[in-house]
Coordinates of C-alpha atoms in Angstrom, one line a residue:
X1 CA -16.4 27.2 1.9
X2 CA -17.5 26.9 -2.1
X3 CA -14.1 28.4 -2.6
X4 CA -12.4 25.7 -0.1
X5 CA -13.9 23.4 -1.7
X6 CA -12.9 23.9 -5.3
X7 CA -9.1 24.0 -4.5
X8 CA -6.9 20.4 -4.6
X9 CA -8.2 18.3 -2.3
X10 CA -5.1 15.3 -2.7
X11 CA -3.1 13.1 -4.8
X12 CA -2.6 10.2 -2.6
X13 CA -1.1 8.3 -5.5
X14 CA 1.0 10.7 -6.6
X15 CA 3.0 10.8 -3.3
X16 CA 3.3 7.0 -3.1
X17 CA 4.9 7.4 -6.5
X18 CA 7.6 10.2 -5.7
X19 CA 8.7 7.8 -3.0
X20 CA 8.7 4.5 -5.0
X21 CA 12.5 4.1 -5.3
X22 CA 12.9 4.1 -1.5
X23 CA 10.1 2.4 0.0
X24 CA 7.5 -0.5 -1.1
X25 CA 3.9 1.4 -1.1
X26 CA 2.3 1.6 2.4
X27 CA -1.1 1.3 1.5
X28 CA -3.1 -1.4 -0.2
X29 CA -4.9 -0.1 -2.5
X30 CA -8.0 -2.0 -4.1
X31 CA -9.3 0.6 -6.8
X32 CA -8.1 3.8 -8.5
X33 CA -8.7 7.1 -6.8
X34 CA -11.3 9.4 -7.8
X35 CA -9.3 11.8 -9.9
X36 CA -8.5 14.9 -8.2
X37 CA -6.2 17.7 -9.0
X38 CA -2.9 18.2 -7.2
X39 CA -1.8 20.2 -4.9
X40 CA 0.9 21.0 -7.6
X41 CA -1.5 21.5 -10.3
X42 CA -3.2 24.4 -7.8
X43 CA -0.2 26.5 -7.5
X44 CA 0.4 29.2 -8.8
X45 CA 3.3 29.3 -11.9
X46 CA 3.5 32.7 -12.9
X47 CA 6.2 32.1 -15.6
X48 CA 5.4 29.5 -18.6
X49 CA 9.2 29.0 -18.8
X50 CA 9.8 28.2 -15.4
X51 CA 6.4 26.0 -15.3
X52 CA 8.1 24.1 -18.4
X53 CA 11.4 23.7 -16.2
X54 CA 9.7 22.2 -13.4
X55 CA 7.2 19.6 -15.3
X56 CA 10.5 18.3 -16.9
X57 CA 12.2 18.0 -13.6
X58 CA 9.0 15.9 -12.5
X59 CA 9.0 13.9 -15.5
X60 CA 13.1 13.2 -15.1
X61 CA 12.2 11.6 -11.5
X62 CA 9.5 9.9 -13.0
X63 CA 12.2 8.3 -15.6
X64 CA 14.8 8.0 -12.3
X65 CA 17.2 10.8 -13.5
X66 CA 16.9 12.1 -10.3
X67 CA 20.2 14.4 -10.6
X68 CA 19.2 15.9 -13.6
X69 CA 15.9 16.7 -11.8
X70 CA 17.7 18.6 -8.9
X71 CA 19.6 20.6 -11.4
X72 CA 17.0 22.3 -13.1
X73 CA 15.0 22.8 -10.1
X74 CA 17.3 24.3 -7.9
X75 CA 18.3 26.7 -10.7
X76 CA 14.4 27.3 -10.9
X77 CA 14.2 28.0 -7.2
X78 CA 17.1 30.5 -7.1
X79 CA 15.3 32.3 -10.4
X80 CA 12.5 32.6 -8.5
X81 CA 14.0 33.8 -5.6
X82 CA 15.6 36.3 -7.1
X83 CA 12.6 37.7 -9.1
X84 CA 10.4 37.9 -6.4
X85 CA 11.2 36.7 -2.3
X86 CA 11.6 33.3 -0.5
X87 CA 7.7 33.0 0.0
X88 CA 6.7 33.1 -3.0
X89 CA 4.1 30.7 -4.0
X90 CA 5.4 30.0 -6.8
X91 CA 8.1 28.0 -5.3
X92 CA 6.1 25.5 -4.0
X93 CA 5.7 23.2 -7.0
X94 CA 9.8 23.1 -7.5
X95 CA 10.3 22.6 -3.6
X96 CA 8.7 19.5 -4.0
X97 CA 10.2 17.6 -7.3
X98 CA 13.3 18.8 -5.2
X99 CA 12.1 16.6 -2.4
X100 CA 10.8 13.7 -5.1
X101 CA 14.5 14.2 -6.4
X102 CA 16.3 13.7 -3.2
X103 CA 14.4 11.1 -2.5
X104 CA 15.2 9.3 -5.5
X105 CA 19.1 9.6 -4.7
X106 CA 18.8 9.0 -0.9
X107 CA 19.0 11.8 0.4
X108 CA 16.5 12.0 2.8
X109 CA 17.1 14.5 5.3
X110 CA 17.7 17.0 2.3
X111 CA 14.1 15.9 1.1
X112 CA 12.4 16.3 4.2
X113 CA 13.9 20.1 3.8
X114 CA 12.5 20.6 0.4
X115 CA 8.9 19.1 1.5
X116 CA 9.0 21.2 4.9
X117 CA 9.5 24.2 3.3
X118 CA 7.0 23.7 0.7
X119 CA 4.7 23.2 3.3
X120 CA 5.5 26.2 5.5
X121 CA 5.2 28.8 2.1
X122 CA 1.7 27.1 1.6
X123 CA 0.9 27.4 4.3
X124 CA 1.7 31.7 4.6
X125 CA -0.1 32.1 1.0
X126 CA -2.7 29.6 1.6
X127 CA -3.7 29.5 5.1
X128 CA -2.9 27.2 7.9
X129 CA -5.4 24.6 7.4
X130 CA -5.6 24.8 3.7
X131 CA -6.4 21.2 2.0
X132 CA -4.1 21.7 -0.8
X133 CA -1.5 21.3 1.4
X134 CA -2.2 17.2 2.7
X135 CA 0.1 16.3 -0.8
X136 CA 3.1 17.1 0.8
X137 CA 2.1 16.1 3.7
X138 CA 1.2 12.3 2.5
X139 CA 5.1 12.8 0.9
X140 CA 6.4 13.0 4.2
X141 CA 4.8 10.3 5.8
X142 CA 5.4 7.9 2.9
X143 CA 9.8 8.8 3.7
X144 CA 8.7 8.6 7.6
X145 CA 7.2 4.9 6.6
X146 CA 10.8 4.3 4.0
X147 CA 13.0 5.3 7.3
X148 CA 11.3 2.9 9.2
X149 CA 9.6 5.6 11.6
X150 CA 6.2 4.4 11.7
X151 CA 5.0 6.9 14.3
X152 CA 5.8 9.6 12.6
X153 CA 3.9 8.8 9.5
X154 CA 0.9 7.6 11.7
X155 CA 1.1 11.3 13.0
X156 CA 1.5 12.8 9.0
X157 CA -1.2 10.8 8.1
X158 CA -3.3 11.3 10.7
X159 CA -2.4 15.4 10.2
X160 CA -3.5 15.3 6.9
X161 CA -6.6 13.6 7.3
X162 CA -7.2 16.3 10.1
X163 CA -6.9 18.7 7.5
X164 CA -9.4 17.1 5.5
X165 CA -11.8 16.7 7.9
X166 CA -11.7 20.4 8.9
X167 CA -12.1 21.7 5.5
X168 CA -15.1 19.3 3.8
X169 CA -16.6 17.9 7.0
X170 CA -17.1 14.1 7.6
X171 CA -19.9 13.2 5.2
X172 CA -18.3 15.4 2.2
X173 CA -17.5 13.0 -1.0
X174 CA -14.5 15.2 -1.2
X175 CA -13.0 13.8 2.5
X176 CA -12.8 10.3 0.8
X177 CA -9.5 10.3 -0.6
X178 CA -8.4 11.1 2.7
X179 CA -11.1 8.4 4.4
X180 CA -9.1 5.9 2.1
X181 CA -5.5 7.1 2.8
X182 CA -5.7 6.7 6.0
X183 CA -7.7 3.6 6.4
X184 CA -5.2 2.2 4.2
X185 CA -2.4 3.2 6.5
X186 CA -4.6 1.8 9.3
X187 CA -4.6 -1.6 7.9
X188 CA -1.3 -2.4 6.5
X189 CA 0.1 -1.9 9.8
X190 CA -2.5 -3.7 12.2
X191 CA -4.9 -1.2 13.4
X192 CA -7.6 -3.1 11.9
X193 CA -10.5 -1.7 14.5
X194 CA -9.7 2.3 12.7
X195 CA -9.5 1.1 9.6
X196 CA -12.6 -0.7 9.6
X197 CA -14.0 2.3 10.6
X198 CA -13.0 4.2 8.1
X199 CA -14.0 2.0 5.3
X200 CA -17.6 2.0 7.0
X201 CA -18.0 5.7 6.5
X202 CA -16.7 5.5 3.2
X203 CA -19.5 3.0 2.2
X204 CA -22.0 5.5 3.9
X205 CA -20.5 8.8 2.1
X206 CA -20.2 6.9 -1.1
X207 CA -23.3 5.9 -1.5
X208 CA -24.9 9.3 0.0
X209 CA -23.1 11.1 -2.8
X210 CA -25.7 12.5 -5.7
X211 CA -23.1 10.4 -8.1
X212 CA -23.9 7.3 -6.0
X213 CA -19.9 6.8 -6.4
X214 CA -19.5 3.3 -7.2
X215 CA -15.8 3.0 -7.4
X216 CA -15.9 4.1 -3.9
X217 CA -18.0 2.2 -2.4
X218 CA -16.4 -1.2 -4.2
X219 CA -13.1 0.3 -2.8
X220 CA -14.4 0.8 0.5
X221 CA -16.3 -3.0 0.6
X222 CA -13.2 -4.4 0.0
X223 CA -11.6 -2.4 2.5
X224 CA -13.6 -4.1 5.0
X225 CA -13.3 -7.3 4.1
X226 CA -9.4 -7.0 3.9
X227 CA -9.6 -5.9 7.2
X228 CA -11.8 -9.3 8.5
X229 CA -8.9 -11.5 6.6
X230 CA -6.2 -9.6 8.1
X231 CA -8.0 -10.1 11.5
X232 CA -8.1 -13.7 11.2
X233 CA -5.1 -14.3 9.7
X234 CA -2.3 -11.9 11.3
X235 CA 0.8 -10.7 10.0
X236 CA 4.2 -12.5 11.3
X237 CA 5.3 -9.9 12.8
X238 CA 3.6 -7.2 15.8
X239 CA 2.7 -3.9 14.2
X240 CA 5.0 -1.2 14.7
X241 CA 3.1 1.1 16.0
X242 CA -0.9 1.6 16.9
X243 CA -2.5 5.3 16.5
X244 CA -3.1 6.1 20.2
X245 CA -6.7 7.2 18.9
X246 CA -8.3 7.2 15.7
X247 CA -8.9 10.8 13.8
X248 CA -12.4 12.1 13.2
X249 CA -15.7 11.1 14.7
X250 CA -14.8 7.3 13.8
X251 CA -14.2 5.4 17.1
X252 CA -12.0 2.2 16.9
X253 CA -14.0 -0.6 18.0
X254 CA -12.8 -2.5 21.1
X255 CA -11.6 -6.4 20.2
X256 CA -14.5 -8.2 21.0
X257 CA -15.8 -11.0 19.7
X258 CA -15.0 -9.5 15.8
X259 CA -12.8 -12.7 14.9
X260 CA -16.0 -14.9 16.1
X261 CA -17.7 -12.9 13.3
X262 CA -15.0 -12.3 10.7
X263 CA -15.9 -15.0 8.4
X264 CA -19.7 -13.6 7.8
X265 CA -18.9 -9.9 7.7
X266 CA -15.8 -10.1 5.4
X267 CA -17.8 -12.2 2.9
X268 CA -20.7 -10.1 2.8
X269 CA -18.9 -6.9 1.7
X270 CA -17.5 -8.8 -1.1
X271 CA -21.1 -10.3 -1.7
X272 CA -22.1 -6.9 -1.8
X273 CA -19.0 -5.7 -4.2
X274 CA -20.4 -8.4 -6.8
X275 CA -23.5 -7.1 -6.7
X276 CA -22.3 -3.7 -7.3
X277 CA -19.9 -4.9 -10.1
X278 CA -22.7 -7.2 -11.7
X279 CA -25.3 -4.4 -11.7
X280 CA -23.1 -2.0 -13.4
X281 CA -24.0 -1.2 -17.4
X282 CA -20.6 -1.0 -18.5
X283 CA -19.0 -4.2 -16.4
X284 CA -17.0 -6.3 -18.5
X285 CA -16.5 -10.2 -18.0
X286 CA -13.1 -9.3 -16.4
X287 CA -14.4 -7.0 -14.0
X288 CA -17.2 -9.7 -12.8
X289 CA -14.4 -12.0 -13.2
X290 CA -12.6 -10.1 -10.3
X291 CA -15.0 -9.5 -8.1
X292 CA -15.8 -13.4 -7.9
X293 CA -12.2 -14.2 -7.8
X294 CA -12.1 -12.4 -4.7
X295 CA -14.8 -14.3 -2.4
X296 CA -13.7 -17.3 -4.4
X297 CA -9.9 -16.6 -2.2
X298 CA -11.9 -15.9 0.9
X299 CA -13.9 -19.1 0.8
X300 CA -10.5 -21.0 0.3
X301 CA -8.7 -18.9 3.0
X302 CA -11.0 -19.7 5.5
X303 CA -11.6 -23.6 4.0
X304 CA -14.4 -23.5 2.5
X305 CA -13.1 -25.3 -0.4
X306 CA -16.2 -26.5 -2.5
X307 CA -17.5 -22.8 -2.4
X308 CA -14.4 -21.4 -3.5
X309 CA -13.8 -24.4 -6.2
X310 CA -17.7 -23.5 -7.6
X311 CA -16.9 -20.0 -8.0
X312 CA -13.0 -20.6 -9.4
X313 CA -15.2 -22.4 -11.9
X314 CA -17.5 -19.4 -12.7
X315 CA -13.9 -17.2 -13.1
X316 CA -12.9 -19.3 -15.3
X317 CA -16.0 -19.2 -17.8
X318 CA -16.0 -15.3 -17.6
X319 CA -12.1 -14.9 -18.5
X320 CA -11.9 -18.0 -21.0
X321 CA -12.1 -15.5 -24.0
X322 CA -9.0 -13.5 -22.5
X323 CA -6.7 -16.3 -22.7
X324 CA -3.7 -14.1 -21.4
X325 CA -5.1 -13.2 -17.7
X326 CA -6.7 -16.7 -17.1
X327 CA -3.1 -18.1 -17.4
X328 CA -2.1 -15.4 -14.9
X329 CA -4.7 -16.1 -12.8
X330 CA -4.9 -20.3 -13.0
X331 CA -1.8 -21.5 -14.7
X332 CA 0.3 -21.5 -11.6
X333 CA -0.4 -21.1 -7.7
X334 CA -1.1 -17.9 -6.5
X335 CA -0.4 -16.8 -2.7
X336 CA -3.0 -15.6 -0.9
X337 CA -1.1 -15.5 2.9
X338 CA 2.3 -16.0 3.2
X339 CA 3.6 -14.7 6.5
X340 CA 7.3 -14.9 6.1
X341 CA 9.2 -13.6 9.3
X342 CA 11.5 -10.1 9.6
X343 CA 15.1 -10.9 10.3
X344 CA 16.2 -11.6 13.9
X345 CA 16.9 -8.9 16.1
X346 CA 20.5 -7.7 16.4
X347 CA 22.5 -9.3 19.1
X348 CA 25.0 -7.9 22.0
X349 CA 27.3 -10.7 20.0
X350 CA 27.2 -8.7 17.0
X351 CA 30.6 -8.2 15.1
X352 CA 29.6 -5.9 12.3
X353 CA 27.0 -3.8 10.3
X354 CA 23.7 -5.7 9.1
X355 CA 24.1 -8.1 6.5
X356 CA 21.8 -9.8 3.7
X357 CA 20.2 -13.5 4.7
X358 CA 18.4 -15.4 2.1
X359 CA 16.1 -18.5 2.6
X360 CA 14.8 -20.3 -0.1
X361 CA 12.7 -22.9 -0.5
X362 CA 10.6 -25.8 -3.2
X363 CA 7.0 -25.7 -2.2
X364 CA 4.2 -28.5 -3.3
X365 CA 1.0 -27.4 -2.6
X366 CA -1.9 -29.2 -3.4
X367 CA -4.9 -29.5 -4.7
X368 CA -7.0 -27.4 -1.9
X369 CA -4.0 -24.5 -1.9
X370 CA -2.5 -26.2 1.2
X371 CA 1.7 -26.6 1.5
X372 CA 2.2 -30.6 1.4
X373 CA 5.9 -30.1 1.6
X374 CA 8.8 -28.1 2.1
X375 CA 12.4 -28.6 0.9
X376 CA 15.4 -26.5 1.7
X377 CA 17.3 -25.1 -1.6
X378 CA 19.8 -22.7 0.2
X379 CA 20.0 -21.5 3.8
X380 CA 22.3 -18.1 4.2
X381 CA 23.8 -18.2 7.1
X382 CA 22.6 -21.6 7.6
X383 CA 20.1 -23.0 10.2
X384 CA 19.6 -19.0 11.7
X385 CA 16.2 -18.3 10.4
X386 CA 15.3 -22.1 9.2
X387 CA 12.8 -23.4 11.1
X388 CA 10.9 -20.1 12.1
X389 CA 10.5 -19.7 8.3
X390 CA 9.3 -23.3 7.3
X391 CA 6.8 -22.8 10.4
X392 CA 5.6 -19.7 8.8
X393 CA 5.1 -20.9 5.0
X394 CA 3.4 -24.5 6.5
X395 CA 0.2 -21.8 7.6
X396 CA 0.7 -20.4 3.9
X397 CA -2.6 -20.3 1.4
X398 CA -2.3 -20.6 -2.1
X399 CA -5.0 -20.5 -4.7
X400 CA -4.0 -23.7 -6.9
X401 CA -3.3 -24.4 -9.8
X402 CA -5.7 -25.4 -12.4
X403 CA -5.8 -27.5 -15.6
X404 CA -9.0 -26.7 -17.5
X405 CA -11.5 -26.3 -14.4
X406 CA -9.9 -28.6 -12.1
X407 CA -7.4 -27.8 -9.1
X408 CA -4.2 -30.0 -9.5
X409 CA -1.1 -30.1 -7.1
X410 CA 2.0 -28.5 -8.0
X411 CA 5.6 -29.2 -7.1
X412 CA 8.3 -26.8 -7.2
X413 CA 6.6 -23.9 -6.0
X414 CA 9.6 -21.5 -5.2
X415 CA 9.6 -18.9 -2.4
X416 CA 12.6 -16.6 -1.8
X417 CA 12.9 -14.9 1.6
X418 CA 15.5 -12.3 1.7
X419 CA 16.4 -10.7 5.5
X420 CA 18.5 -8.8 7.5
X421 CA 20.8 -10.3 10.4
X422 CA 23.9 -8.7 12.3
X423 CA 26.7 -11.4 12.1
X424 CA 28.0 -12.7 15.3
X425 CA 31.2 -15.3 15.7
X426 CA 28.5 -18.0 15.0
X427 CA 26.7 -16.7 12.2
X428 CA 29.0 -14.7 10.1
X429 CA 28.8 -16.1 6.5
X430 CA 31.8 -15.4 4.2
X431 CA 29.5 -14.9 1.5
X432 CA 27.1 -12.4 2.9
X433 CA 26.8 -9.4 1.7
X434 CA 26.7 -6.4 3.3
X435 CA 22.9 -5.0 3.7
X436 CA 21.6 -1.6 2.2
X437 CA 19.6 -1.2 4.6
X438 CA 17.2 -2.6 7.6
X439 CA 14.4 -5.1 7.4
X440 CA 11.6 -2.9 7.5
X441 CA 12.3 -2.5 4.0
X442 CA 11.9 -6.0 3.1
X443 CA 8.7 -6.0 1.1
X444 CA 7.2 -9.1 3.1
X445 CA 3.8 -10.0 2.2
X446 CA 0.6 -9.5 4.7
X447 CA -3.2 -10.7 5.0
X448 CA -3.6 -7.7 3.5
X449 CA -2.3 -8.6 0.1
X450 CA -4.6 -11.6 -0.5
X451 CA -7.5 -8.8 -1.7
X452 CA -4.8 -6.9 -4.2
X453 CA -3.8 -10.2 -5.4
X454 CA -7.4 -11.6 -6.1
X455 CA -7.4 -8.1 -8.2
X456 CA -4.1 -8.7 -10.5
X457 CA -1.7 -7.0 -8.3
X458 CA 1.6 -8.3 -7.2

C-alpha cells in the first residue's frame, strides 16, 4: 500500500486541457488542485531522446499544432515498437499526446484508440486497478462529455473514481482529487443530491488531513453551496443523464425538503469559506475580496439585496488599491444566472442538416441586478426561439453595476445566444449557416457558474 500510494494519483486538469479545443470544460471548478504528479510523469521513458520527442509533441498540442504533434509521436511509437514489443510501458506517455492530438483535429474515434490502448498497456505493466491509470481515464470521459454522450462519461468518471477509492480508501487526502472530479461532474449536470455528497466528505477528509488542507476544504465549501444555488435555481434545460447510484459509501440524499433549506445551508458554507480565507496568514485583500464577493452574489440571488449591497460595499474597500479587478468586478453587470435555452428539437419537417440560430438581445438591468427590459436586436430564423428566450433571460440575475459604492441601472446590456435548429419549409433562413455541430456544445451558462464567476472566471 506505501508503494500504491506513492505512484500518480491524477491530473484532473490536465485532461480537461488535452480536450479544450473540442468541448467547453465539464466541471466547475472553484480552486486549483492539489498538485499531483501525472500519470505521464509516472511512466517509465527509458530513452532521453524519445522522452524529448514526446514532451515536444505535448507541448505542440498545447500550442494547437496538433499535426505536427501526431507526427513525431507516431514515429516515436513505431521506434519503440520496434526496440522492444507492443506492451511496452514506455509507450504509454506517446499513446496519449496521440489521443490529445486527434482530439485536437477531430478525430475522435482515432483518439479514443490511442487512450484505450494506453490504458490496456497500463494496465498489463501496472495492474488492473492501478491509480495511475484514472488520467486517461478522465480523457475519455471529457471526449464522451464533447460527443454529447453523457452516460458514458458518468460511467468513466464514476470508473475512475472507483479506482481511487479502491487504492487510498475513502478518508485518504489522496482520494480528493477524485472526491472533486467527480462531484464536479455531479453538479454541472444536475445530480445535485451526489454531488453534495461528495463535497461533504471532502470537507471532512480535508480537514482530517495532518496538513489541515485548506485549499480543499474552501474548494469543497464552495462546492456545497454551488450545489444549494443550482438547487434553487435550475438549469433551462433537464439533465442529460442522472448516475443510477452514486460511487463509494456516499449515498445521494432523497429530494426532501432541501430547497426549503437551501438558502441557510448554501450561505453558511460560504460563511464558513470567509472564515477560512480571513484566518489565513498569508490572505491577501483580493482573496478576502473573493470570498465576500461570493455570499455578497448569494444574498442578491436569493433577494436579499441590502445584505448583498453591505457586503459589495466591503468588496469594494478591499480591492480599491487594485484598480484593475474592481473595474472587472463593478464597472459593468455581471451575470450571476442566466438560463438561456438549447435549440429546439429537430422536426419530422426537417429539410436539411442542423444549422446555426442566433438571438440577440439589449438588456437594462437595474439597480437590484433585476432585467427591466428586453429589446430584440436580431432574431435568426426569426420568431423560432423568441419568446422562450426572452422568458428565460426575464428570471436572469445580474450583480449591477456600480459607480463608486452605489448600484446604478444600466442599459444596453448585450446577451448573444447562439443555437442549433434543423430548418423546415417554415424556418429555413437563407442566411444561416450550416452548424459544426449539435447544441450540446453550446457553452450555455448554469446556476452553477454564479460561484466561478463571483471568483473571476468567465
Amino acid at each position: 500500500m506505501h508503494r500504491r500510494r506513492n505512484k500518480t494519483v491524477t491530473s484532473i486538469a490536465l485532461a480537461a486541457l488535452a480536450l479544450a479545443a473540442a468541448t467547453a470544460a465539464q466541471t466547475p471548478l472553484t480552486d486549483a488542485e492539489p498538485a499531483r504528479p501525472r500519470v505521464a510523469e509516472e511512466l517509465r521513458i527509458g530513452d532521453a531522446m524519445v522522452g524529448n520527442e514526446v514532451d515536444e509533441a505535448a507541448d505542440k498540442v498545447t500550442l494547437g499544432e496538433y499535426l505536427e504533434a501526431v507526427n513525431i509521436v507516431e514515429l516515436v511509437i513505431d521506434k519503440i515498437e520496434r526496440r522492444s514489443s507492443r506492451y511496452d510501458i514506455e509507450l504509454a506517455k506517446p499513446l496519449v499526446v496521440l489521443g490529445d492530438a486527434l482530439v485536437g483535429v477531430g478525430d475522435h474515434p482515432g483518439a479514443f484508440g490511442a487512450y484505450d490502448r494506453a490504458l490496456h498497456i497500463t494496465r498489463v505493466n501496472q495492474g488492473l486497478h492501478d491509480p495511475s491509470q484514472v488520467d486517461i481515464v478522465y480523457r475519455e470521459a471529457a471526449l464522451h462529455a464533447a460527443n454529447g454522450d453523457a452516460e458514458r462519461a458518468n460511467k468513466r468518471h464514476e470508473y475512475a473514481y472507483n479506482l481511487l477509492l479502491r487504492a487510498f480508501g475513502s478518508n485518504d487526502p489522496a482520494l480528493l482529487p477524485g472526491l472533486f472530479a467527480l462531484a464536479d461532474w455531479y453538479l454541472t449536470n444536475y445530480n445535485i443530491f451526489s454531488a453534495r455528497a461528495l463535497y461533504r466528505h471532502a470537507v471532512y477528509v480535508a480537514n482530517k488531513s495532518d496538513n489541515d488542507d485548506e485549499v480543499a476544504t474552501i474548494r469543497a465549501l464552495r462546492g456545497i453551496a454551488a450545489s444549494y444555488l443550482s438547487e434553487r435555481f435550475p438549469p433551462y434545460h433537464e439533465p442529460q443523464t442522472q448516475s443510477s447510484a452514486s460511487s463509494g459509501p456516499y449515498t445521494s440524499r432523497t429530494r426532501t425538503i432541501g430547497s426549503i433549506n437551501s438558502f441557510s445551508r448554501g450561505e453558511r458554507a460560504l460563511i464558513e469559506v470567509v472564515r477560512v480565507v480571513n484566518a489565513q496568514a498569508d490572505a491577501t485583500n483580493e482573496d478576502r475580496a473573493a470570498a465576500i464577493l461570493e455570499l455578497g452574489d448569494w444574498f442578491l440571488m436569493f433577494e436579499k439585496h441590502e445584505r448583498a449591497m453591505t457586503l459589495y460595499r466591503r468588496t469594494w474597500e478591499l480591492l480599491s488599491a487594485n484598480e484593475p479587478l474592481l473595474a472587472e468586478t463593478f464597472q459593468s453587470p455581471t451575470p450571476l444566472y442566466l438560463p438561456l435555452p438549447p435549440g429546439p428539437e429537430k422536426s419530422r419537417k426537417a429539410t436539411g442538416g442542423p444549422r446555426n440560430g442566433v438571438i440577440e438581445l439589449s438588456l437594462r438591468i437595474d439597480e437590484q441586478g433585476a432585467v427591466s427590459e428586453i429589446d430584440m436586436l436580431r432574431s435568426v430564423p426569426k420568431d423560432l426561439m423568441d419568446t422562450e428566450v426572452r422568458r428565460a433571460v426575464r428570471r436572469a440575475r445580474y450583480r449591477p453595476a456600480f459607480d463608486g459604492q452605489v448600484p446604478r441601472a444600466t442599459e444596453g446590456v448585450l446577451v448573444s445566444h447562439p443555437f442549433i435548429y434543423f430548418a423546415t419549409d417554415e424556418t429555413a433562413d437563407p442566411d444561416g449557416a450550416v452548424a459544426e455541430g449539435r447544441d450540446q456544445a453550446n457553452a450555455n451558462r448554469t446556476p452553477v457558474d454564479a460561484i466561478a464567476q463571483a471568483r473571476g472566471h468567465p
